[in-house]
Amino acid sequence: MTDLRLIFIGPPGSGKGTQAKRLASRGFVHISTGDLLRRQVAAGSAEGQEVLQIMRRGGLAPDRVIFELIEDAMVRHRGSPMIFDGFPRTSDQAAWLASFRIDMACIFEISDAQVLRRLGNRVVGMDGAIYDLELLPPPPGVQYIRRVDDTPAIHRGRLQNYREQEAQLRDFYARNKLLQTVDASLPLGRVAEQMETLLSRLRYDGKQSVPQCISSS
Ligand code: AP5
């Protein structure tokens, strides 16, 4: 099986995007609902404007918008291994996704204090690369911006929204025996090692994988 489907769940700033981008170099298609929404905003459509207002409040985009984006991405990338980064975020979204095969739901575990520190230092390159002004600064000459939702007030709202949904998502994927966790508080390389261990249990070597049942953590 070469079409593994992984879900990354975690608070804002837990490193989901960073790890998904790293795994994109191993052949995974990185499907970030946040990035897809930001693309809609940049396209300037009426729907994009609606989404921008929601993101600025730290709220959640409507399910109809999200489901359409995910369905479209799944069709376009059929047959490829995929990572859903930041989807699902609610039990309704998880129930919708349950009609598709999923191989692992990975929860990024980290404290609120740590993610708030990370989000305060995050900047993004024009190509989408993720930097930390202290730990992983953009190379000299590289242009970068702060995301519109990277302000302390919005961070707190997004974090609160996440914590309200987390237990239900955790229960949902534990019941379905798909739940795995990573200690996302560790340095980048140590989180990457944990991901590699989980992938090796799914027997994914970057080119080919063999289906295998995994147990819940
Ligand atoms: P989205 O863009 O998905 O944001 P998020 O889930 O809140 O997550 P972030 O992108 O902020 O953080 P991350 O976990 O990817 O961390 P990162 O790798 O950047 O969503 C934005 C908005 O879109 C939502 O608020 C919502 O409005 C809407 N939306 C999205 N999906 C939706 C859905 N399914 N339904 C409805 N609405 C939806 O890392 C953060 C920083 O930490 C970086 O600076 C990085 O360099 C650093 N870092 C990463 N890992 C480490 C490490 N191990 N050690 C030290 N520093 C690290």
CSV table of C-alpha atoms and ligand atoms in Angstrom, one decimal:
chain,number,residue,atom,x,y,z
A,1,MET,CA,0.0,0.0,0.0
A,2,THR,CA,1.5,3.3,-1.0
A,3,ASP,CA,-1.5,5.5,-0.2
A,4,LEU,CA,-1.1,5.8,3.6
A,5,ARG,CA,-3.4,8.5,5.1
A,6,LEU,CA,-2.2,10.1,8.3
A,7,ILE,CA,-4.0,12.8,10.4
A,8,PHE,CA,-2.0,15.3,12.5
A,9,ILE,CA,-4.0,16.8,15.4
A,10,GLY,CA,-2.5,19.3,17.8
A,11,PRO,CA,-2.8,22.8,19.2
A,12,PRO,CA,-1.7,25.7,17.1
A,13,GLY,CA,2.1,25.9,17.2
A,14,SER,CA,2.6,22.3,18.2
A,15,GLY,CA,4.7,21.7,15.0
A,16,LYS,CA,2.2,19.8,12.8
A,17,GLY,CA,3.0,21.8,9.8
A,18,THR,CA,6.8,21.6,10.4
A,19,GLN,CA,6.7,17.8,10.6
A,20,ALA,CA,4.3,17.5,7.7
A,21,LYS,CA,6.5,19.6,5.5
A,22,ARG,CA,9.5,17.4,6.5
A,23,LEU,CA,7.5,14.3,5.5
A,24,ALA,CA,6.6,15.8,2.2
A,25,SER,CA,10.2,15.2,1.2
A,26,ARG,CA,9.5,11.5,1.9
A,27,GLY,CA,6.7,11.4,-0.6
A,28,PHE,CA,3.7,12.4,1.4
A,29,VAL,CA,1.2,15.0,0.1
A,30,HIS,CA,0.8,17.6,2.7
A,31,ILE,CA,-2.8,18.7,2.9
A,32,SER,CA,-3.1,21.6,5.4
A,33,THR,CA,-6.6,22.9,5.7
A,34,GLY,CA,-5.1,26.2,7.1
A,35,ASP,CA,-2.9,26.6,3.9
A,36,LEU,CA,-5.8,25.7,1.6
A,37,LEU,CA,-7.9,28.4,3.4
A,38,ARG,CA,-5.1,30.9,3.2
A,39,ARG,CA,-5.0,30.2,-0.6
A,40,GLN,CA,-8.7,30.9,-0.8
A,41,VAL,CA,-8.2,34.2,1.0
A,42,ALA,CA,-5.4,35.2,-1.3
A,43,ALA,CA,-7.6,34.4,-4.3
A,44,GLY,CA,-9.9,37.2,-3.2
A,45,SER,CA,-13.2,35.5,-3.6
A,46,ALA,CA,-16.3,36.4,-1.5
A,47,GLU,CA,-15.9,33.0,0.2
A,48,GLY,CA,-12.2,33.9,0.9
A,49,GLN,CA,-13.3,37.1,2.5
A,50,GLU,CA,-15.7,35.3,4.8
A,51,VAL,CA,-12.9,32.8,5.7
A,52,LEU,CA,-10.5,35.7,6.4
A,53,GLN,CA,-12.9,37.2,9.0
A,54,ILE,CA,-13.2,33.8,10.7
A,55,MET,CA,-9.5,33.3,10.8
A,56,ARG,CA,-9.0,36.7,12.2
A,57,ARG,CA,-11.3,35.8,15.1
A,58,GLY,CA,-9.5,32.5,15.6
A,59,GLY,CA,-12.8,30.6,14.8
A,60,LEU,CA,-13.4,27.6,12.6
A,61,ALA,CA,-14.3,27.8,8.9
A,62,PRO,CA,-17.7,26.2,7.9
A,63,ASP,CA,-17.6,22.4,7.4
A,64,ARG,CA,-19.0,22.7,3.9
A,65,VAL,CA,-15.9,24.7,2.9
A,66,ILE,CA,-13.6,22.3,4.6
A,67,PHE,CA,-15.2,19.2,3.2
A,68,GLU,CA,-15.1,20.5,-0.3
A,69,LEU,CA,-11.3,21.3,0.1
A,70,ILE,CA,-10.6,17.9,1.5
A,71,GLU,CA,-12.6,16.0,-1.1
A,72,ASP,CA,-10.9,18.0,-3.9
A,73,ALA,CA,-7.4,17.3,-2.5
A,74,MET,CA,-8.2,13.6,-2.1
A,75,VAL,CA,-9.3,13.3,-5.7
A,76,ARG,CA,-6.3,15.2,-7.0
A,77,HIS,CA,-3.9,13.1,-5.0
A,78,ARG,CA,-5.6,9.7,-5.2
A,79,GLY,CA,-3.0,6.9,-4.8
A,80,SER,CA,-0.5,9.1,-3.0
A,81,PRO,CA,0.4,8.9,0.7
A,82,MET,CA,-1.3,11.9,2.4
A,83,ILE,CA,-1.1,13.9,5.7
A,84,PHE,CA,-4.1,15.8,6.8
A,85,ASP,CA,-2.7,18.6,8.9
A,86,GLY,CA,-5.2,20.4,11.0
A,87,PHE,CA,-8.2,18.3,9.9
A,88,PRO,CA,-10.3,17.0,11.5
A,89,ARG,CA,-10.8,19.6,14.3
A,90,THR,CA,-14.2,18.6,15.6
A,91,SER,CA,-16.0,15.3,16.2
A,92,ASP,CA,-18.4,16.3,13.3
A,93,GLN,CA,-15.4,16.5,11.0
A,94,ALA,CA,-14.0,13.3,12.3
A,95,ALA,CA,-17.3,11.5,11.7
A,96,TRP,CA,-17.4,12.9,8.1
A,97,LEU,CA,-13.8,11.6,7.5
A,98,ALA,CA,-14.7,8.2,8.9
A,99,SER,CA,-16.2,7.2,5.6
A,100,PHE,CA,-12.6,7.2,4.2
A,101,ARG,CA,-9.8,4.8,5.2
A,102,ILE,CA,-7.4,6.4,7.7
A,103,ASP,CA,-4.2,4.6,8.9
A,104,MET,CA,-3.1,6.7,11.8
A,105,ALA,CA,-4.3,9.7,13.8
A,106,CYS,CA,-1.3,11.3,15.6
A,107,ILE,CA,-1.9,13.8,18.4
A,108,PHE,CA,0.9,16.3,19.1
A,109,GLU,CA,1.1,16.7,22.9
A,110,ILE,CA,2.5,20.0,24.3
A,111,SER,CA,1.7,22.5,26.9
A,112,ASP,CA,-0.1,25.8,26.3
A,113,ALA,CA,2.9,27.8,27.6
A,114,GLN,CA,5.2,26.2,25.0
A,115,VAL,CA,2.9,26.7,22.0
A,116,LEU,CA,2.3,30.3,23.0
A,117,ARG,CA,6.1,30.9,23.0
A,118,ARG,CA,6.5,29.2,19.7
A,119,LEU,CA,3.7,31.1,18.0
A,120,GLY,CA,5.1,34.4,19.2
A,121,ASN,CA,8.3,33.6,17.4
A,122,ARG,CA,6.9,32.1,14.2
A,123,VAL,CA,7.3,33.7,10.8
A,124,VAL,CA,6.6,32.2,7.4
A,125,GLY,CA,8.6,32.5,4.2
A,126,MET,CA,7.0,33.5,0.9
A,127,ASP,CA,7.3,29.8,-0.2
A,128,GLY,CA,5.4,28.6,3.0
A,129,ALA,CA,8.6,27.6,4.9
A,130,ILE,CA,8.1,27.8,8.6
A,131,TYR,CA,10.7,29.6,10.8
A,132,ASP,CA,11.2,30.4,14.4
A,133,LEU,CA,12.9,33.8,14.9
A,134,GLU,CA,15.0,32.4,17.8
A,135,LEU,CA,15.6,28.7,17.1
A,136,LEU,CA,15.3,28.5,13.3
A,137,PRO,CA,15.7,32.0,11.8
A,138,PRO,CA,15.1,32.6,8.1
A,139,PRO,CA,18.4,32.7,6.2
A,140,PRO,CA,19.8,36.2,5.5
A,141,GLY,CA,17.9,37.8,2.5
A,142,VAL,CA,14.9,35.5,2.8
A,143,GLN,CA,11.6,37.5,3.0
A,144,TYR,CA,9.1,36.5,5.6
A,145,ILE,CA,5.8,37.6,7.0
A,146,ARG,CA,3.7,36.9,10.1
A,147,ARG,CA,0.3,35.2,9.6
A,148,VAL,CA,-2.8,37.3,10.1
A,149,ASP,CA,-3.8,35.0,12.9
A,150,ASP,CA,-0.5,35.2,14.7
A,151,THR,CA,-1.3,37.7,17.4
A,152,PRO,CA,-1.4,37.0,21.2
A,153,ALA,CA,-5.2,37.5,21.5
A,154,ILE,CA,-6.0,35.2,18.5
A,155,HIS,CA,-3.5,32.6,19.8
A,156,ARG,CA,-5.4,32.3,23.0
A,157,GLY,CA,-8.7,31.9,21.2
A,158,ARG,CA,-7.4,29.3,18.8
A,159,LEU,CA,-5.8,27.4,21.7
A,160,GLN,CA,-9.0,27.5,23.7
A,161,ASN,CA,-11.0,26.2,20.7
A,162,TYR,CA,-8.5,23.4,20.3
A,163,ARG,CA,-8.5,22.3,23.9
A,164,GLU,CA,-12.4,22.2,23.9
A,165,GLN,CA,-12.3,19.7,21.0
A,166,GLU,CA,-9.2,17.7,21.9
A,167,ALA,CA,-10.7,15.1,24.3
A,168,GLN,CA,-13.5,14.2,21.8
A,169,LEU,CA,-11.0,13.7,19.0
A,170,ARG,CA,-8.7,11.7,21.2
A,171,ASP,CA,-11.7,9.4,22.3
A,172,PHE,CA,-12.9,9.0,18.7
A,173,TYR,CA,-9.5,7.8,17.3
A,174,ALA,CA,-8.7,5.7,20.4
A,175,ARG,CA,-12.1,3.9,19.9
A,176,ASN,CA,-11.1,3.3,16.3
A,177,LYS,CA,-7.7,2.0,17.3
A,178,LEU,CA,-5.9,4.6,15.2
A,179,LEU,CA,-4.6,6.9,17.9
A,180,GLN,CA,-0.9,7.6,18.4
A,181,THR,CA,0.8,10.4,20.3
A,182,VAL,CA,4.1,12.3,19.9
A,183,ASP,CA,5.8,14.4,22.6
A,184,ALA,CA,5.8,17.6,20.6
A,185,SER,CA,7.6,19.6,23.3
A,186,LEU,CA,10.9,18.0,22.3
A,187,PRO,CA,13.3,19.6,19.8
A,188,LEU,CA,12.5,19.2,16.1
A,189,GLY,CA,14.8,16.3,15.5
A,190,ARG,CA,13.5,14.3,18.5
A,191,VAL,CA,9.9,14.8,17.2
A,192,ALA,CA,11.0,13.7,13.8
A,193,GLU,CA,12.5,10.5,15.3
A,194,GLN,CA,9.2,9.7,17.0
A,195,MET,CA,7.4,10.2,13.6
A,196,GLU,CA,9.8,7.8,12.0
A,197,THR,CA,9.2,5.2,14.6
A,198,LEU,CA,5.4,5.5,14.0
A,199,LEU,CA,5.9,5.3,10.3
A,200,SER,CA,8.1,2.2,10.6
A,201,ARG,CA,5.3,0.5,12.5
A,202,LEU,CA,3.2,1.2,9.4
A,203,ARG,CA,6.1,-0.1,7.4
A,204,TYR,CA,6.4,3.1,5.4
A,205,ASP,CA,9.9,3.5,3.9
A,206,GLY,CA,9.2,6.4,1.6
A,207,LYS,CA,8.4,4.4,-1.5
A,208,GLN,CA,6.3,1.5,-0.5
A,209,SER,CA,4.4,0.4,2.6
A,210,VAL,CA,2.5,-2.7,3.7
A,211,PRO,CA,-0.8,-2.4,5.5
A,212,GLN,CA,-0.6,-3.3,9.2
A,213,CYS,CA,-2.9,-2.9,12.1
A,214,ILE,CA,-1.6,-0.6,14.8
A,215,SER,CA,-2.8,-0.5,18.4
A,216,SER,CA,-4.0,2.6,20.2
A,217,SER,CA,-1.6,4.2,22.6
B,1,AP5,P1,-3.8,26.2,10.6
B,1,AP5,O1,-2.9,27.0,9.7
B,1,AP5,O2,-4.0,24.8,10.5
B,1,AP5,O3,-3.2,26.5,12.1
B,1,AP5,P2,-3.1,25.6,13.4
B,1,AP5,O4,-3.7,24.3,13.4
B,1,AP5,O5,-3.6,26.5,14.5
B,1,AP5,O6,-1.6,25.3,13.5
B,1,AP5,P3,-0.4,26.2,13.2
B,1,AP5,O7,-0.2,26.2,11.7
B,1,AP5,O8,-0.6,27.5,13.9
B,1,AP5,O9,0.7,25.5,14.0
B,1,AP5,P4,1.5,24.1,13.7
B,1,AP5,O10,1.1,23.0,14.6
B,1,AP5,O11,1.4,23.7,12.2
B,1,AP5,O12,3.0,24.5,14.1
B,1,AP5,P5,4.2,24.9,13.1
B,1,AP5,O13,4.8,23.8,12.5
B,1,AP5,O14,3.8,26.1,12.3
B,1,AP5,O15,-5.2,26.9,10.7
B,1,AP5,C1,-5.4,28.3,10.7
B,1,AP5,C2,-6.9,28.6,10.8
B,1,AP5,O16,-7.6,28.0,9.6
B,1,AP5,C3,-7.7,28.0,12.0
B,1,AP5,O17,-7.5,28.8,13.1
B,1,AP5,C4,-9.1,28.0,11.4
B,1,AP5,O18,-9.6,29.3,11.4
B,1,AP5,C5,-8.9,27.6,10.0
B,1,AP5,N1,-8.9,26.1,9.9
B,1,AP5,C6,-7.9,25.3,9.6
B,1,AP5,N2,-8.3,24.0,9.6
B,1,AP5,C7,-9.6,24.0,9.8
B,1,AP5,C8,-10.6,23.0,9.9
B,1,AP5,N3,-10.3,21.7,9.8
B,1,AP5,N4,-11.9,23.3,10.2
B,1,AP5,C9,-12.2,24.6,10.3
B,1,AP5,N5,-11.3,25.7,10.2
B,1,AP5,C10,-10.0,25.3,10.0
B,1,AP5,O19,5.3,25.4,14.3
B,1,AP5,C11,5.0,26.5,15.0
B,1,AP5,C12,6.4,27.2,15.4
B,1,AP5,O20,7.1,26.3,16.3
B,1,AP5,C13,7.3,27.5,14.2
B,1,AP5,O21,7.9,28.7,14.4
B,1,AP5,C14,8.3,26.3,14.2
B,1,AP5,O22,9.5,26.7,13.6
B,1,AP5,C15,8.4,26.0,15.7
B,1,AP5,N6,8.6,24.6,15.9
B,1,AP5,C16,7.9,23.5,15.4
B,1,AP5,N7,8.3,22.4,15.9
B,1,AP5,C17,9.2,22.7,16.9
B,1,AP5,C18,9.9,21.9,17.9
B,1,AP5,N8,9.8,20.6,17.9
B,1,AP5,N9,10.7,22.6,18.7
B,1,AP5,C19,10.8,24.0,18.7
B,1,AP5,N10,10.2,24.7,17.8
B,1,AP5,C20,9.4,24.1,16.9
